[in-house]
PDB file of C-alpha atoms in Angstrom:
ATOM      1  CA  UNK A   1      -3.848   5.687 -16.918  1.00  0.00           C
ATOM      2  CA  UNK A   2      -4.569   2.967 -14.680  1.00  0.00           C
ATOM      3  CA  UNK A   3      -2.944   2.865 -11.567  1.00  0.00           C
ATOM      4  CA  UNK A   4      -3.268   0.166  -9.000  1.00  0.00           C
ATOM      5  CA  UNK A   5      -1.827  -0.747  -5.715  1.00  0.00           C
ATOM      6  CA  UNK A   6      -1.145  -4.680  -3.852  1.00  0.00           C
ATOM      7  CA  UNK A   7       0.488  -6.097  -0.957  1.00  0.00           C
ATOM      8  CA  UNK A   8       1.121  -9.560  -2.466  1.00  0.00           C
ATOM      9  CA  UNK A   9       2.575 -11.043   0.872  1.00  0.00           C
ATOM     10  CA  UNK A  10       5.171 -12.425  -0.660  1.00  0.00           C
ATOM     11  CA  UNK A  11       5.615 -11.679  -4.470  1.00  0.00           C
ATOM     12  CA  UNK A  12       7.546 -15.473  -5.483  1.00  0.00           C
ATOM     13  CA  UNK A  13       4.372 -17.238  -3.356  1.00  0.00           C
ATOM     14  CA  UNK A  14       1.716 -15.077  -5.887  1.00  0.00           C
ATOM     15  CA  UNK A  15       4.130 -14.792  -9.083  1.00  0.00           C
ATOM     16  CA  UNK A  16       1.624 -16.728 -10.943  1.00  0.00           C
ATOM     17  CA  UNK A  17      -1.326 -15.125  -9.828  1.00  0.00           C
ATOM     18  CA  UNK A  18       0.322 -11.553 -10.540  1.00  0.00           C
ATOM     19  CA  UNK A  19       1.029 -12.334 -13.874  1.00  0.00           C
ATOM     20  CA  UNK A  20      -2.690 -13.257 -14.274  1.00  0.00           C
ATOM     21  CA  UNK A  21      -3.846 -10.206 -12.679  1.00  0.00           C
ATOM     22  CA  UNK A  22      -1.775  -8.094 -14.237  1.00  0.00           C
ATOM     23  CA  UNK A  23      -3.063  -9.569 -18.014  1.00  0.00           C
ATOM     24  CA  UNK A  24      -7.002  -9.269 -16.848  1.00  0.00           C
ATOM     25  CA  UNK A  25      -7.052  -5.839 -14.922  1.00  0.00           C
ATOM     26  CA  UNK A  26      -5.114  -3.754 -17.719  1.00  0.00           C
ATOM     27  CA  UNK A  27      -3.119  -2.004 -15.305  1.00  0.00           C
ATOM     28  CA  UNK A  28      -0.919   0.495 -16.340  1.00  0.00           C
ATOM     29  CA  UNK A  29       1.229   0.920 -13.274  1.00  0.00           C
ATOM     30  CA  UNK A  30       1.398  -1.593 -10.308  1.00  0.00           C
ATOM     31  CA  UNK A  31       2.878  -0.264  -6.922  1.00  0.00           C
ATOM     32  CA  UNK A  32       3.314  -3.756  -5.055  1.00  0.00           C
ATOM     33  CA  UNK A  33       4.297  -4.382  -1.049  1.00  0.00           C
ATOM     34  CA  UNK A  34       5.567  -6.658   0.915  1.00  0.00           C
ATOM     35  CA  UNK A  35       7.670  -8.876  -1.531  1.00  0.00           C
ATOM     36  CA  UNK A  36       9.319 -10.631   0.658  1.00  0.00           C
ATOM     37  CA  UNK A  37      12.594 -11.665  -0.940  1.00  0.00           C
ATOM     38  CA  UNK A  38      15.771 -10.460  -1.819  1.00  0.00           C
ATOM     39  CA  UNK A  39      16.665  -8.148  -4.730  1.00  0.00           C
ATOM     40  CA  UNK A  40      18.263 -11.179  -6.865  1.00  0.00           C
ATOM     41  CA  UNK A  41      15.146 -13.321  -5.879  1.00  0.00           C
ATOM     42  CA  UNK A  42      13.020 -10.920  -7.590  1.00  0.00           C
ATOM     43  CA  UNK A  43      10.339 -12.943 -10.648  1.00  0.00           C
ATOM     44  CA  UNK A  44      11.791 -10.229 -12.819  1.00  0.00           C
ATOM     45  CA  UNK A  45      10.415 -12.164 -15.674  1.00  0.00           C
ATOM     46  CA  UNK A  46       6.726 -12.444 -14.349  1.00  0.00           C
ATOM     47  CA  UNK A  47       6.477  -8.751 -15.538  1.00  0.00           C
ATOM     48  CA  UNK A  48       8.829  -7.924 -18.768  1.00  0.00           C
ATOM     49  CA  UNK A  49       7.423 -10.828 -20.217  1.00  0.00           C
ATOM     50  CA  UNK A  50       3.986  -9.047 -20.367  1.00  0.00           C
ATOM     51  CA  UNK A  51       5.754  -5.528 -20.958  1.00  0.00           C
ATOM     52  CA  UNK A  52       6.395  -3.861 -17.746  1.00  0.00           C
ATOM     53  CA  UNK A  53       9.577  -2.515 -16.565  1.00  0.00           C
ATOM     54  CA  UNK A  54       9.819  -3.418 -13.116  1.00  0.00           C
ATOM     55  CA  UNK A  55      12.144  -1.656 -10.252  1.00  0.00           C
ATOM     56  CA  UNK A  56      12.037  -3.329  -6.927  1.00  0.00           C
ATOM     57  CA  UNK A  57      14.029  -3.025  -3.646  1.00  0.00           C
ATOM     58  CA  UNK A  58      14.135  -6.143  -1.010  1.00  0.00           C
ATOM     59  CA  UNK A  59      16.781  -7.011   1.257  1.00  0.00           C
ATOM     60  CA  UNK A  60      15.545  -9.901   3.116  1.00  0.00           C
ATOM     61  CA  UNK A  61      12.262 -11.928   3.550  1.00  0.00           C
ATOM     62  CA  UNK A  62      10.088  -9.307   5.445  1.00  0.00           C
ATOM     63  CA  UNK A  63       9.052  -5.986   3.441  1.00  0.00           C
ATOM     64  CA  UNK A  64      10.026  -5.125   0.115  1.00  0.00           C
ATOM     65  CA  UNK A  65       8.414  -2.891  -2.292  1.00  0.00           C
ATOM     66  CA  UNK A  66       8.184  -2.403  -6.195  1.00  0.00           C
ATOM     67  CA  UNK A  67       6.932  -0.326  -9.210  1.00  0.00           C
ATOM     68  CA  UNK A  68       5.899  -2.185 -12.827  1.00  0.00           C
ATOM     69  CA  UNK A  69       5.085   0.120 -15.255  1.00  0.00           C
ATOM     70  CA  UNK A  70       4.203   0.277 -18.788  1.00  0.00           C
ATOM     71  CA  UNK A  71       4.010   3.542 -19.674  1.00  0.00           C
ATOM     72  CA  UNK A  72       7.959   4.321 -18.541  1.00  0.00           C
ATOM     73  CA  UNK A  73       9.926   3.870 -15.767  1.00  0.00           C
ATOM     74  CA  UNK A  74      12.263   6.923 -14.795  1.00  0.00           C
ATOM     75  CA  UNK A  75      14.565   8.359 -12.114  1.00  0.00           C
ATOM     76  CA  UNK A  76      13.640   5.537  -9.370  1.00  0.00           C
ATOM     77  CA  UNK A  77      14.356   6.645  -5.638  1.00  0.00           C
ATOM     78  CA  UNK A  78      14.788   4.194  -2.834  1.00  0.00           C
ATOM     79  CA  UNK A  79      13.542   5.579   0.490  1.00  0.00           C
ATOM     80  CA  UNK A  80      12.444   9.570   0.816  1.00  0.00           C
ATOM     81  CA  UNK A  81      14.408  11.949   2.722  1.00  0.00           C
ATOM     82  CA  UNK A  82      14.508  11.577   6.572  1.00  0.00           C
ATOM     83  CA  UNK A  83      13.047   7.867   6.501  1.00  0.00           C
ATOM     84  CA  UNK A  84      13.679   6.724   9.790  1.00  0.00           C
ATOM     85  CA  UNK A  85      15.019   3.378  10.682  1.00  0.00           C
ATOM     86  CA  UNK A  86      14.510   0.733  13.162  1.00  0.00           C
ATOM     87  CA  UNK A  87      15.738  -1.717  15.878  1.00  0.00           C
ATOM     88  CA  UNK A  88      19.512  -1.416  17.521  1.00  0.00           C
ATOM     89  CA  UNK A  89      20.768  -0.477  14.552  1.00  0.00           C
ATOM     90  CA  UNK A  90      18.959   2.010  13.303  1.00  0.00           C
ATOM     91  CA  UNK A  91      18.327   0.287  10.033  1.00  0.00           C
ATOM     92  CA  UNK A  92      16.310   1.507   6.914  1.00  0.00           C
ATOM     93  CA  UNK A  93      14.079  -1.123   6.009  1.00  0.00           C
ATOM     94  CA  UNK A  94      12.873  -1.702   2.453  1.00  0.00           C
ATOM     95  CA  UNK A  95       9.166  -0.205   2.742  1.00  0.00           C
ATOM     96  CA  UNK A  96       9.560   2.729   0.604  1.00  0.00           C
ATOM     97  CA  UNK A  97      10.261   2.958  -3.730  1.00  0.00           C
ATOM     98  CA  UNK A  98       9.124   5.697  -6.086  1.00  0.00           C
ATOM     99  CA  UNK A  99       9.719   6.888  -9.748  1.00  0.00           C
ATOM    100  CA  UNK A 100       8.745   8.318 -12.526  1.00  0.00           C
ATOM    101  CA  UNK A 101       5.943   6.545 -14.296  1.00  0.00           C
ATOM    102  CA  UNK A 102       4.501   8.387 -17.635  1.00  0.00           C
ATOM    103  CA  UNK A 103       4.337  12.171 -16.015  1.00  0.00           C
ATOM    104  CA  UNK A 104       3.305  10.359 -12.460  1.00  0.00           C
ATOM    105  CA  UNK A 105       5.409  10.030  -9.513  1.00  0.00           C
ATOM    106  CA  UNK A 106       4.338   6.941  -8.073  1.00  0.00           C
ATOM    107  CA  UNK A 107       4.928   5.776  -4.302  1.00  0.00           C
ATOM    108  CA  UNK A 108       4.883   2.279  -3.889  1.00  0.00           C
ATOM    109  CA  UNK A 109       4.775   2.478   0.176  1.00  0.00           C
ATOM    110  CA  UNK A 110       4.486  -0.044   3.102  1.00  0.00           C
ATOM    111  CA  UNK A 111       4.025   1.493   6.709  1.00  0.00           C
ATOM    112  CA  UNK A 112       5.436  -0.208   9.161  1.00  0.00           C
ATOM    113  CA  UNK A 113       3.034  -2.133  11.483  1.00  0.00           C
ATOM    114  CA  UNK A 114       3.006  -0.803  14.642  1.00  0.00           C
ATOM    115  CA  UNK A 115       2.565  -4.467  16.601  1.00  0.00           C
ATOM    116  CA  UNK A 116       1.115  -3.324  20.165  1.00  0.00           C
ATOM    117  CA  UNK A 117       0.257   0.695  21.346  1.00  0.00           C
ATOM    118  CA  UNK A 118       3.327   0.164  23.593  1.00  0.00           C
ATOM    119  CA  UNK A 119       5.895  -1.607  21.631  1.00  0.00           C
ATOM    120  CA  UNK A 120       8.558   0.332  19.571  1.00  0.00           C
ATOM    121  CA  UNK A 121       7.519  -0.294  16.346  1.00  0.00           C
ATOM    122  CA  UNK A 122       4.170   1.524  17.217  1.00  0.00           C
ATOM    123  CA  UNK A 123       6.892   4.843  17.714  1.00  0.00           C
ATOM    124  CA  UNK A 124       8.642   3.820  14.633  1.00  0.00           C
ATOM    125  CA  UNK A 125       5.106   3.904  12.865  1.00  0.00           C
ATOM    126  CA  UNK A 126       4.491   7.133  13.389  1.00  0.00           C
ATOM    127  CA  UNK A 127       7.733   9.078  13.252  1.00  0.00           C
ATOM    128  CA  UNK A 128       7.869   6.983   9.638  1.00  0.00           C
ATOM    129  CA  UNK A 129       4.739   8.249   8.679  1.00  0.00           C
ATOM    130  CA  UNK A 130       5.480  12.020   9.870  1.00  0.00           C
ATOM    131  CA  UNK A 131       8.891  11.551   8.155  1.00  0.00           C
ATOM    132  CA  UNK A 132       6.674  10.788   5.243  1.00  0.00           C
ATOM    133  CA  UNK A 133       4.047  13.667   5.429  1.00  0.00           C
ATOM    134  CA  UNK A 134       7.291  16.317   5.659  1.00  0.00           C
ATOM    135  CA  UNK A 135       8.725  14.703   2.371  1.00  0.00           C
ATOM    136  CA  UNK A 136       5.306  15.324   0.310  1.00  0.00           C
ATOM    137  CA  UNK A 137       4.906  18.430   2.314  1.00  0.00           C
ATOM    138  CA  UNK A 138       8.227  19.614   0.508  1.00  0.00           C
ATOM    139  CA  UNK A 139       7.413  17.788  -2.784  1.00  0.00           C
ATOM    140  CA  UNK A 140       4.323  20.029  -2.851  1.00  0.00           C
ATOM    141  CA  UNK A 141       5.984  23.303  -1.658  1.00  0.00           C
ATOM    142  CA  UNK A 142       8.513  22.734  -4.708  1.00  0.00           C
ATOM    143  CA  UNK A 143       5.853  21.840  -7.510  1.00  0.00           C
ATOM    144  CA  UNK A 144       2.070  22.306  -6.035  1.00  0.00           C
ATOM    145  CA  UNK A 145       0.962  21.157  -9.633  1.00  0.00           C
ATOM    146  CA  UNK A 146       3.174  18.104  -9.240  1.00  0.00           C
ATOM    147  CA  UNK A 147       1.050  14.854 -10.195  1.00  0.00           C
ATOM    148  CA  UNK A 148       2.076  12.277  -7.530  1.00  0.00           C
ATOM    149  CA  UNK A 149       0.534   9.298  -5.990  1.00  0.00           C
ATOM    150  CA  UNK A 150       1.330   7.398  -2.689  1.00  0.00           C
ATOM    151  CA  UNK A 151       0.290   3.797  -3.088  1.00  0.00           C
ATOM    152  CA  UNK A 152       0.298   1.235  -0.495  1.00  0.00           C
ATOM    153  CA  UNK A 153      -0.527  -0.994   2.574  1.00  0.00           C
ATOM    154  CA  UNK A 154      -0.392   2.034   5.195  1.00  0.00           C
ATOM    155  CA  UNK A 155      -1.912  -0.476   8.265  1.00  0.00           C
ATOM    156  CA  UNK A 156      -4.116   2.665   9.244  1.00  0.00           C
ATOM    157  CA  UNK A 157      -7.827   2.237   9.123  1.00  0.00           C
ATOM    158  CA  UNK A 158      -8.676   5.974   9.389  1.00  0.00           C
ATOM    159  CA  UNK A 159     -12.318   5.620  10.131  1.00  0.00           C
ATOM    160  CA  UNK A 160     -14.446   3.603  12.334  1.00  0.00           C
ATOM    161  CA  UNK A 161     -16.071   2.034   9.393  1.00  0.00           C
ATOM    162  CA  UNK A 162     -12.932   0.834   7.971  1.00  0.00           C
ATOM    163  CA  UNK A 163     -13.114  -2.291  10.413  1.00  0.00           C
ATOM    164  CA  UNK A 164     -15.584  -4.396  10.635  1.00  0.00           C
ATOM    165  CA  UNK A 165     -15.812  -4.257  14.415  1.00  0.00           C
ATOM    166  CA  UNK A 166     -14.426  -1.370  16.449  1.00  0.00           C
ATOM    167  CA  UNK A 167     -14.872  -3.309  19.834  1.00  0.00           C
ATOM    168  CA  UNK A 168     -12.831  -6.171  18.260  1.00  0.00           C
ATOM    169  CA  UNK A 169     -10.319  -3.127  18.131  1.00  0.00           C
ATOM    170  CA  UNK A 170     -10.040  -1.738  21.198  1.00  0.00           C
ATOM    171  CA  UNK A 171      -6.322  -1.101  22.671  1.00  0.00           C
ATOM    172  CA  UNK A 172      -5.209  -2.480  19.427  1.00  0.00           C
ATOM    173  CA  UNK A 173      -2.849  -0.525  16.525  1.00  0.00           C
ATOM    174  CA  UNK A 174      -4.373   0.645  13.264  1.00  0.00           C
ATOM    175  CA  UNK A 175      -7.426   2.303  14.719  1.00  0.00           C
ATOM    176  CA  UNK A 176      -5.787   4.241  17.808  1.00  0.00           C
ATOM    177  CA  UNK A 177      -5.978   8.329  17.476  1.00  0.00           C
ATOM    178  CA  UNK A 178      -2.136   9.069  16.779  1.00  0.00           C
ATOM    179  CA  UNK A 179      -1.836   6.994  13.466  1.00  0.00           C
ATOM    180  CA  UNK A 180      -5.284   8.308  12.095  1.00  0.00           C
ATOM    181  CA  UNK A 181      -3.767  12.003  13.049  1.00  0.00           C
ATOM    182  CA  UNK A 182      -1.319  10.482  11.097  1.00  0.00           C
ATOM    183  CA  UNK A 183      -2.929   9.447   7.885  1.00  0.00           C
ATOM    184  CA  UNK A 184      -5.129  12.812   8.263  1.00  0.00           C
ATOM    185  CA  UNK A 185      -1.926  14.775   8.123  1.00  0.00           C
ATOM    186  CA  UNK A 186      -0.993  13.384   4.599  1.00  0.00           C
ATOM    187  CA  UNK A 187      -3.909  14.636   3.754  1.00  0.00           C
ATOM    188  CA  UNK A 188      -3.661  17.980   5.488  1.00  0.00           C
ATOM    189  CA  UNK A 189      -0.320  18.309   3.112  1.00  0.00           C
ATOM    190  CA  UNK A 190      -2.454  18.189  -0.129  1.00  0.00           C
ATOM    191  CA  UNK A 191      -3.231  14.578  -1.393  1.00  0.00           C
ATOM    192  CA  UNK A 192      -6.600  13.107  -1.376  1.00  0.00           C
ATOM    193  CA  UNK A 193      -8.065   9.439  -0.972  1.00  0.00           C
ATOM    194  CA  UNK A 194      -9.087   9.248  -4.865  1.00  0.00           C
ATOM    195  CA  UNK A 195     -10.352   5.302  -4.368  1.00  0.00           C
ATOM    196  CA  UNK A 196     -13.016   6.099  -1.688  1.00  0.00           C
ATOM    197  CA  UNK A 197     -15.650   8.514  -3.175  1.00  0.00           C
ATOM    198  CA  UNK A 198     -15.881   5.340  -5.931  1.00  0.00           C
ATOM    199  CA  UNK A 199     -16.038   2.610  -3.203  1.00  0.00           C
ATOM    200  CA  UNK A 200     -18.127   4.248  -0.409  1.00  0.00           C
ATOM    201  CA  UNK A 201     -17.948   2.412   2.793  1.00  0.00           C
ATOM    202  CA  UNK A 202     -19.106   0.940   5.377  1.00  0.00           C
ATOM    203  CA  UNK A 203     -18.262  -2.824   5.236  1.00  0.00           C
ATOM    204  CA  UNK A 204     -15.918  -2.155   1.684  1.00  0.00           C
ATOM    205  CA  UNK A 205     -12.556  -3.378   3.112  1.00  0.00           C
ATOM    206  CA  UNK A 206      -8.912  -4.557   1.058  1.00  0.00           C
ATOM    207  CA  UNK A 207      -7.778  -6.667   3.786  1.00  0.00           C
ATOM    208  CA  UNK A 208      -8.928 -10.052   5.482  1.00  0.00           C
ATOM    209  CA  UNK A 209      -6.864 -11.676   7.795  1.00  0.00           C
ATOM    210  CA  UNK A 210      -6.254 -15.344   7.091  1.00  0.00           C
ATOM    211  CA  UNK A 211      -7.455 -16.649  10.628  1.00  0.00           C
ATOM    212  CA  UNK A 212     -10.665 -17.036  11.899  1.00  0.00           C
ATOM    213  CA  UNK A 213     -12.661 -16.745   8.046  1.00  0.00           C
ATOM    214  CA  UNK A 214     -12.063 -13.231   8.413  1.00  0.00           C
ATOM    215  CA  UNK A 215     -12.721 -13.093   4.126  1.00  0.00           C
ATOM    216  CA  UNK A 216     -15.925 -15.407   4.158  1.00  0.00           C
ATOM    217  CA  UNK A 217     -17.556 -13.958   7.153  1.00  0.00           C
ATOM    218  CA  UNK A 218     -16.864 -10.681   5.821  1.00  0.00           C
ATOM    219  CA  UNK A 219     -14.476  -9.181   8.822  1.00  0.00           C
ATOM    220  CA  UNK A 220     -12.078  -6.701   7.363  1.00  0.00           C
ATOM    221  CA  UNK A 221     -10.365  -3.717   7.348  1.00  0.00           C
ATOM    222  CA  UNK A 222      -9.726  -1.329   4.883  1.00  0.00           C
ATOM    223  CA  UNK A 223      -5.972  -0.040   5.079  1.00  0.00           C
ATOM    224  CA  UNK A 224      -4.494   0.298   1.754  1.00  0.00           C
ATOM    225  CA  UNK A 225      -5.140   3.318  -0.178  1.00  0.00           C
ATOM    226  CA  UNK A 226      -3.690   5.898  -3.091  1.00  0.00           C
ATOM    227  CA  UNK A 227      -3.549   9.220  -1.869  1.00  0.00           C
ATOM    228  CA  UNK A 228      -2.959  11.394  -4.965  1.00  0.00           C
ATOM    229  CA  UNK A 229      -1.991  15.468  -5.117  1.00  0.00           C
ATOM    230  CA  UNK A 230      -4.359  17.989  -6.275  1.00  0.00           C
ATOM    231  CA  UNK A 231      -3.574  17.821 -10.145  1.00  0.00           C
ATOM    232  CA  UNK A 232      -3.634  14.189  -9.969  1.00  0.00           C
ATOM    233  CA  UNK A 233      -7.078  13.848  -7.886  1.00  0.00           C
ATOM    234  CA  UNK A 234      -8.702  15.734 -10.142  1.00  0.00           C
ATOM    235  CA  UNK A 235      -8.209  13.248 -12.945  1.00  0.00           C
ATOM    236  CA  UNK A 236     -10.063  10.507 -11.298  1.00  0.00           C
ATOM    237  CA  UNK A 237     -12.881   8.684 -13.196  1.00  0.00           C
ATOM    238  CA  UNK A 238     -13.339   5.781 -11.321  1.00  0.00           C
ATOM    239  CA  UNK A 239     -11.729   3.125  -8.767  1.00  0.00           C
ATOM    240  CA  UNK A 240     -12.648  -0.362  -7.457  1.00  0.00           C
ATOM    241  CA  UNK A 241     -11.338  -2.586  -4.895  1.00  0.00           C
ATOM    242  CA  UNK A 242     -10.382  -6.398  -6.456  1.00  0.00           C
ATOM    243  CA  UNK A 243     -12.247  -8.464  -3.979  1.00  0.00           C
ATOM    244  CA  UNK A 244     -12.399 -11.191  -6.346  1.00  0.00           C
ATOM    245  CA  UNK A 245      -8.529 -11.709  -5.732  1.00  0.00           C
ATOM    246  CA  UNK A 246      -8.797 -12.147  -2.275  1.00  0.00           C
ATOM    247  CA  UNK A 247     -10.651 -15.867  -3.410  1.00  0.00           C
ATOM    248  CA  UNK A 248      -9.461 -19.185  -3.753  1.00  0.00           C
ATOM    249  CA  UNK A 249      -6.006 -20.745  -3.264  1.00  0.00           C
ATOM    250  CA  UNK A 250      -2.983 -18.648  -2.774  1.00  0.00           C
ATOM    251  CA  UNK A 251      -4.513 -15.658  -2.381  1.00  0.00           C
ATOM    252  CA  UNK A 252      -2.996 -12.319  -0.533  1.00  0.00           C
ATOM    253  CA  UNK A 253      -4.542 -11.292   2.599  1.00  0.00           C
ATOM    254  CA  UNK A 254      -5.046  -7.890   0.691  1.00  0.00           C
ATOM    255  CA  UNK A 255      -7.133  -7.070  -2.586  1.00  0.00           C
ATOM    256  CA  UNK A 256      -6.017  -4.886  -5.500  1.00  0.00           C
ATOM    257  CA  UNK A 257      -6.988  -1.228  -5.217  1.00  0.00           C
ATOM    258  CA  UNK A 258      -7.096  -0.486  -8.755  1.00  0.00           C
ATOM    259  CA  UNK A 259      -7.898   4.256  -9.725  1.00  0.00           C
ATOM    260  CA  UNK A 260      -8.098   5.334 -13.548  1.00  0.00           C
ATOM    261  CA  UNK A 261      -7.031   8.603 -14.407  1.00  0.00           C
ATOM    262  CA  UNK A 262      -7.880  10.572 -17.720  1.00  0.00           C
ATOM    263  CA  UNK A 263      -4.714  11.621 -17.877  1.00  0.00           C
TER     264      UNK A 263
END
């Protein structure tokens, strides 16, 4: 099974170019971020017309995160238990959408930002992502042969190599201590970070910012991953990173992270 993971940055913007991808990278499963639209704006169509069931959750234009499968579609689940919310109101954002997809439980997943060390969304970060290590935590404790997946844009760069410039980084989110605890403690609760051992670092990144020719002068980070359980890890054969689809007009800031399982 081929499982891959994108932050489109806006999924009507790329519809053309995911339907492309999707027919040249024989993915099985796509777990997709930041959609940016509204549930009835959805490009349904972009994916049943090439076979894929598609379940997606948006509810404005930020966020928004989806699941086209393939090889089934079962028992989708908006959110995970305890996800905290945000702002004033205390509101649950759309960053979090899993199911059932042919024996896998597949996360698609988009961590909040963080913004600035001392802004509220940095808090919000990390209570989301401990929110999120507790649910897996339990997932595990109920089924520890349980083959699951979280996919997504996580904006953590858990190692120094995973930027292109740590100085460039200093004071700044993504890098600091608490969200690499963070990401470590996810894998503390039993997944893995199957992509890596097939794309050793340094300098292998999935995102470019768009200022500045971060993608041509070769200034990225690397912050979306799939972090797969035990019985899932184990079925890894191989992984690459899409760079390719970072080129050219109308890309996404982010690249395809694309594992195969022998499932």
């Amino acid at each position: 099974m081929r499982i891959a993971t994108w932050n489109v940055n806006s999924v009507r913007a790329r519809a053309e170019r995911i339907g492309a991808w999707l027919e040249r990278s024989d993915a099985d499963v796509l777990a997709i971020q930041e959609l940016k639209c509204k549930d009835a704006q959805m490009p349904v169509a972009i994916f049943e017309e090439r076979g894929y069931e598609v379940a997606y959750h948006g509810l404005n234009q930020w966020n928004g995160v989806a699941i086209a499968s393939r090889v089934g579609l079962a028992d989708v689940q908006l959110g995970f238990e305890n996800v905290p919310g945000f702002g004033d109101d205390d509101a649950v954002e759309a960053r979090a959408i899993n199911a059932d997809c042919g024996g896998v439980r597949v996360h698609s997943l988009y961590v909040p930002n963080g913004r600035e060390l001392d802004h509220p969304h940095y808090d919000y970060k990390l209570r989301w992502l401990s929110a999120l290590r507790d649910d897996v935590t339990a997932q595990l404790a109920g089924d520890p042969k349980a083959k699951l997946v979280l996919c997504g844009d996580f904006n953590v760069a858990p190692h120094d190599e995973d930027v292109w410039d740590m100085e460039a980084f200093a004071g700044c989110t993504h890098v600091s201590q608490p969200e690499r605890d963070a990401f470590q403690a996810l894998l503390d609760a039993g997944l893995t970070d199957v992509a890596r051992p097939f794309t050793p670092g340094p300098g292998v990144y999935t995102y470019w910012d768009y200022q500045k020719l971060r993608f041509p002068k070769k200034e990225g980070m690397r912050i979306d991953f799939q972090l797969a359980s035990a019985a899932l890890a184990e079925a890894a054969t191989g992984a690459f990173i899409d760079r390719e689809e970072r080129k050219g007009k109308g890309a996404s800031d982010h690249a395809p992270v694309v594992v195969d399982y022998a499932l």
